[in-house]
Coordinates of C-alpha atoms in Angstrom, one line a residue:
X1195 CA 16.2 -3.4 -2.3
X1196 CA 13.9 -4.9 -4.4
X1197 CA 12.8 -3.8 -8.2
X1198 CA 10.0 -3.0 -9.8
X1199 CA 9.6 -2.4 -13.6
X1200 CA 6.2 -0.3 -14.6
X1201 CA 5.4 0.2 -18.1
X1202 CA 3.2 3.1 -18.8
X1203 CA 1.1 4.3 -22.0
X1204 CA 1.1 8.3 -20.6
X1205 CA 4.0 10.2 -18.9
X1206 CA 1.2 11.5 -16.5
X1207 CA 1.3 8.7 -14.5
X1208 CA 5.2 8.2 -14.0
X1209 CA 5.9 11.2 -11.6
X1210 CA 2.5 9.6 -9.3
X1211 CA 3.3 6.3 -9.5
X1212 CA 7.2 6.8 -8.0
X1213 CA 6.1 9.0 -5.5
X1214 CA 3.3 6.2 -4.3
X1215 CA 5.7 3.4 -4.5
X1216 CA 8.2 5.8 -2.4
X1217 CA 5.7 5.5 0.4
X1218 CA 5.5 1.8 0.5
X1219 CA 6.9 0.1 3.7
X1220 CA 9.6 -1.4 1.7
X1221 CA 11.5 0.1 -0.5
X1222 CA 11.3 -0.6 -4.2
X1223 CA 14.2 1.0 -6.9
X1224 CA 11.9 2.0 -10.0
X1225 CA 12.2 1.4 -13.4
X1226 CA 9.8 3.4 -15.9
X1227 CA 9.1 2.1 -19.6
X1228 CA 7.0 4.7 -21.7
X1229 CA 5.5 4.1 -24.9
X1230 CA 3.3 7.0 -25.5
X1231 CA 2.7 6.0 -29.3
X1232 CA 0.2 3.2 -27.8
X1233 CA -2.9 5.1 -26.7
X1234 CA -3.6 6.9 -30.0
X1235 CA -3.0 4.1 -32.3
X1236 CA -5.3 1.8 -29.9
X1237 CA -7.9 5.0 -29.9
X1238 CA -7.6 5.7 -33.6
X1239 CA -8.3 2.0 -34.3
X1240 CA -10.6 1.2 -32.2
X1241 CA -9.0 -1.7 -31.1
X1242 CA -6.1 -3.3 -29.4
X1243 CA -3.8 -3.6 -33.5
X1244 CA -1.3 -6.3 -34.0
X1245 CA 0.9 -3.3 -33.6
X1246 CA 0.4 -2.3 -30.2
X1247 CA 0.4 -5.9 -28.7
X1248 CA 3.5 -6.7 -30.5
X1249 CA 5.1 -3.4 -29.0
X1250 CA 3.7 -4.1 -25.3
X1251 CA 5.0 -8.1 -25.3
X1252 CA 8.4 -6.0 -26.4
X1253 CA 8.0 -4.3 -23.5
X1254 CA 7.3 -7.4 -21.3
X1255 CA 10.8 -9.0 -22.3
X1256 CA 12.6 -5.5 -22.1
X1257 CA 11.2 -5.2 -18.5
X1258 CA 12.3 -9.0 -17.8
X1259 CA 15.8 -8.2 -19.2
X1260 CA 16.2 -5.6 -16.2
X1261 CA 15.8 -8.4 -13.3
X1262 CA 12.6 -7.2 -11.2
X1263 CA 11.1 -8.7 -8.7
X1264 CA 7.4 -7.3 -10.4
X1265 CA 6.2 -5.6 -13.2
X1266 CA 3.2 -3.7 -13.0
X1267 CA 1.0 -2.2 -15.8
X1268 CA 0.3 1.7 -15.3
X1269 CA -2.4 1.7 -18.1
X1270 CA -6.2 0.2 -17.8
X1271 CA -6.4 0.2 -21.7
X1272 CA -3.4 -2.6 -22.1
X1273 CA -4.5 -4.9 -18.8
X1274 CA -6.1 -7.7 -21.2
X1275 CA -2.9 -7.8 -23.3
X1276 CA -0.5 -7.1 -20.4
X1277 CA -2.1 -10.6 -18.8
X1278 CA -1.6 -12.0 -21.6
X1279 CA 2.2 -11.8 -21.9
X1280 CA 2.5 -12.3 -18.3
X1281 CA 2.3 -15.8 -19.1
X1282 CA 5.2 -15.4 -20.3
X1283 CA 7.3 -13.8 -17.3
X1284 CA 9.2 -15.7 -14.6
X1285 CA 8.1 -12.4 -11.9
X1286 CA 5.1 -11.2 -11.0
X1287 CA 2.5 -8.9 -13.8
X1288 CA 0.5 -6.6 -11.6
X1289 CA -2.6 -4.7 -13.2
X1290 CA -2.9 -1.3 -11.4
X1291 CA -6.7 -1.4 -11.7
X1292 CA -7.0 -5.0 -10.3
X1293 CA -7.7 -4.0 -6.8
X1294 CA -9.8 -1.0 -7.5
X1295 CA -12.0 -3.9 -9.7
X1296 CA -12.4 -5.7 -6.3
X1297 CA -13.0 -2.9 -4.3
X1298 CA -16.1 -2.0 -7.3
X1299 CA -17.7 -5.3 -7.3
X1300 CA -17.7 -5.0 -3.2
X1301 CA -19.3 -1.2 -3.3
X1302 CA -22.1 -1.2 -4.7
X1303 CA -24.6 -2.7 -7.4
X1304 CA -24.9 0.3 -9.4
X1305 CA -21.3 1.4 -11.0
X1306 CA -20.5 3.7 -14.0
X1307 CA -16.5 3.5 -15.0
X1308 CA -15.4 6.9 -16.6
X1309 CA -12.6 7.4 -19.1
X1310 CA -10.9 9.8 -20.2
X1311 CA -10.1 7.7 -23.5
X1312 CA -12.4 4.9 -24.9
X1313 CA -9.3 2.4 -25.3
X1314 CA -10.1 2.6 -21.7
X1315 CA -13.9 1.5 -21.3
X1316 CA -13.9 -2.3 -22.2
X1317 CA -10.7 -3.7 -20.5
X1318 CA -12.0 -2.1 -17.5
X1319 CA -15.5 -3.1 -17.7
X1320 CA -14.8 -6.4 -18.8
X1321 CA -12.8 -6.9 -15.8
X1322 CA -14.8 -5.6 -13.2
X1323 CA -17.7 -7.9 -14.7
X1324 CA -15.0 -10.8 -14.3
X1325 CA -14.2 -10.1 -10.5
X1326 CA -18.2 -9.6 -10.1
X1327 CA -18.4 -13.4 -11.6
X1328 CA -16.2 -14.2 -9.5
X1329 CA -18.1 -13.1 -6.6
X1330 CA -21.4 -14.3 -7.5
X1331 CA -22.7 -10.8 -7.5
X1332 CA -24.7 -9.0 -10.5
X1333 CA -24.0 -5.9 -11.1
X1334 CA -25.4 -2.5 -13.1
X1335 CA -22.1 -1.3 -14.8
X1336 CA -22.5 1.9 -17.3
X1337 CA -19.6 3.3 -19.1
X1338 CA -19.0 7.2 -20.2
X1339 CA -16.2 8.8 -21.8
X1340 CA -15.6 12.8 -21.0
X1341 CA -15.5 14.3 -24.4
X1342 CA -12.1 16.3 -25.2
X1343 CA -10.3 14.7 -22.2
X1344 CA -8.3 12.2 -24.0
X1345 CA -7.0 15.5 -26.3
X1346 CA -6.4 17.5 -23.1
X1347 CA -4.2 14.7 -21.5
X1348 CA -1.9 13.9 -24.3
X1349 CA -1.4 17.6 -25.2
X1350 CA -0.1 17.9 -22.0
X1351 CA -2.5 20.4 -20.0
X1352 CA -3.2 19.1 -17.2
X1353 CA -4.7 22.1 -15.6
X1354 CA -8.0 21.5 -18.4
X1355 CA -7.6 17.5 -18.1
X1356 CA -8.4 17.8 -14.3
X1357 CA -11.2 21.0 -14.7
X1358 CA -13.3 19.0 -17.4
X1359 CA -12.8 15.5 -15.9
X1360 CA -14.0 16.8 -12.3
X1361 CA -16.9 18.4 -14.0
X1362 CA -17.7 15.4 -15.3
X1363 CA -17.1 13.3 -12.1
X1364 CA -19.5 15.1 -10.1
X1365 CA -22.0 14.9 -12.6
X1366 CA -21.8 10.8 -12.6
X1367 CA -22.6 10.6 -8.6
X1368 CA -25.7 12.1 -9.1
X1369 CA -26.9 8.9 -10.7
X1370 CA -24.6 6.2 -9.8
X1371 CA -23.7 4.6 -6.5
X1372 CA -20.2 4.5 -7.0
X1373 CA -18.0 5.4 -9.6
X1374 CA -14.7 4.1 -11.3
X1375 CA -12.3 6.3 -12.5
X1376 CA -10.8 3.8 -15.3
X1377 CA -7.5 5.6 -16.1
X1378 CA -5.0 6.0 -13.4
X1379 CA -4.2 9.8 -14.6
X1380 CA -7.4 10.5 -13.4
X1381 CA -7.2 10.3 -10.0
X1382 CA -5.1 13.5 -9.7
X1383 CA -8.6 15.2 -10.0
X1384 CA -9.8 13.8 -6.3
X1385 CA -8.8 16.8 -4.8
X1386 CA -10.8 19.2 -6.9
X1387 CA -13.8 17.1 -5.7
X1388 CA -16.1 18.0 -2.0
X1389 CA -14.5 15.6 0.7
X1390 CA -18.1 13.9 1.1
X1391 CA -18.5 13.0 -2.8
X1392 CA -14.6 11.5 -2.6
X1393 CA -15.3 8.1 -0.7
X1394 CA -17.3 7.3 -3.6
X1395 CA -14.8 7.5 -6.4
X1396 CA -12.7 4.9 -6.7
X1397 CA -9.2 5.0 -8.1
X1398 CA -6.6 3.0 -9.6
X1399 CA -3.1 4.2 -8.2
X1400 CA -2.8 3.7 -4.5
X1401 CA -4.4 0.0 -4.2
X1402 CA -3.0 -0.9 -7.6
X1403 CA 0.4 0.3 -5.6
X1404 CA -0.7 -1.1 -2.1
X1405 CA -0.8 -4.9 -3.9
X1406 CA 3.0 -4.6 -4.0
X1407 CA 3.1 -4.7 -0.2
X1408 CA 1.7 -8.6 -0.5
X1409 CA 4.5 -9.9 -2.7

């Protein structure tokens, strides 16, 4: 069986995340590594501190130390530092909002990424403007952060965190093409949404999982 190490910034995302890579062709034995001290320092500084990218190369070699055949990054707001260290690792370093990037920059021309944090905005825009680059495509990308999310999430109700998101969701698609939910916590709010505004939110988790299937 192979092994997979993914380090996450929220323990939100560790009960999704296992039961996604459970439904995976092969099967994958799961390692979790949680620092949940990362978000609000990154938030409260405004920026990724010596600190936090210290911590998350830690983390890098912790996860190395445990033999997996891939490590993949749970949090949009680390990716740039996350590819970073990955220079540094002998497996492969997913990002879990690498394919929804691709899937973005092949939707539409008119995208607004949503966040429930601001740590969140810029690694995600930045790479969705890299992969559009890439292309050769232009893009219109907006970002928006739903006010009092990030406070709902790391208190720990959920029940609020997927109300006031939602809310905020539906009010995006009435002026944007597609949108890009740029935390993977977030997509637990899909099924709140009308089935005819969901093909038009795209979210992290299950092609940031699917990619596994290609190793």
């Amino acid at each position: 069986m192979k092994k997979l190490v993914i380090i996450h910034t929220t323990p939100a995302t560790i009960p999704s995340l296992g039961q996604l890579v459970g439904n995976l062709s092969q099967p994958w034995q799961v390692a979790n590594l949680l620092d949940d001290s990362i978000l609000p320092e990154i938030n409260q500084a405004g920026a990724i501190t010596p600190g936090v990218r210290a911590r998350l190369y830690t983390q890098l070699a912790m996860a190395q130390t445990l033999k997996p055949d891939a490590i993949l990054c749970a949090c949009s707001s680390i990716g740039g530092v996350i590819e970073e260290g990955s220079s540094f690792c002998s497996v492969p370093v997913l990002r879990i909002d690498g394919p929804m990037a691709e899937a973005a920059v092949n939707a539409g021309s008119r995208i607004a990424v949503l966040a429930a944090l601001p740590s969140t905005l810029g690694p995600t825009t930045d790479l969705i403007l890299r992969k559009a680059k890439a292309a050769g495509k232009t893009l219109e990308v907006t970002s928006h952060v739903v006010e009092g999310a990030g406070a709902l999430l790391q208190s720990g109700d959920l029940e609020g965190y997927d109300r006031l998101v939602s809310a905020e969701i539906l009010r995006q698609l009435e002026e944007n093409e597609i949108l890009l939910l740029a935390q993977a916590s977030m997509a637990r709010c899909l099924p709140l949404l009308p089935e005819s505004a969901r093909p038009r939110v795209l979210t992290s988790p299950v092609s940031g999982v699917a990619q596994l299937e290609k190793l």
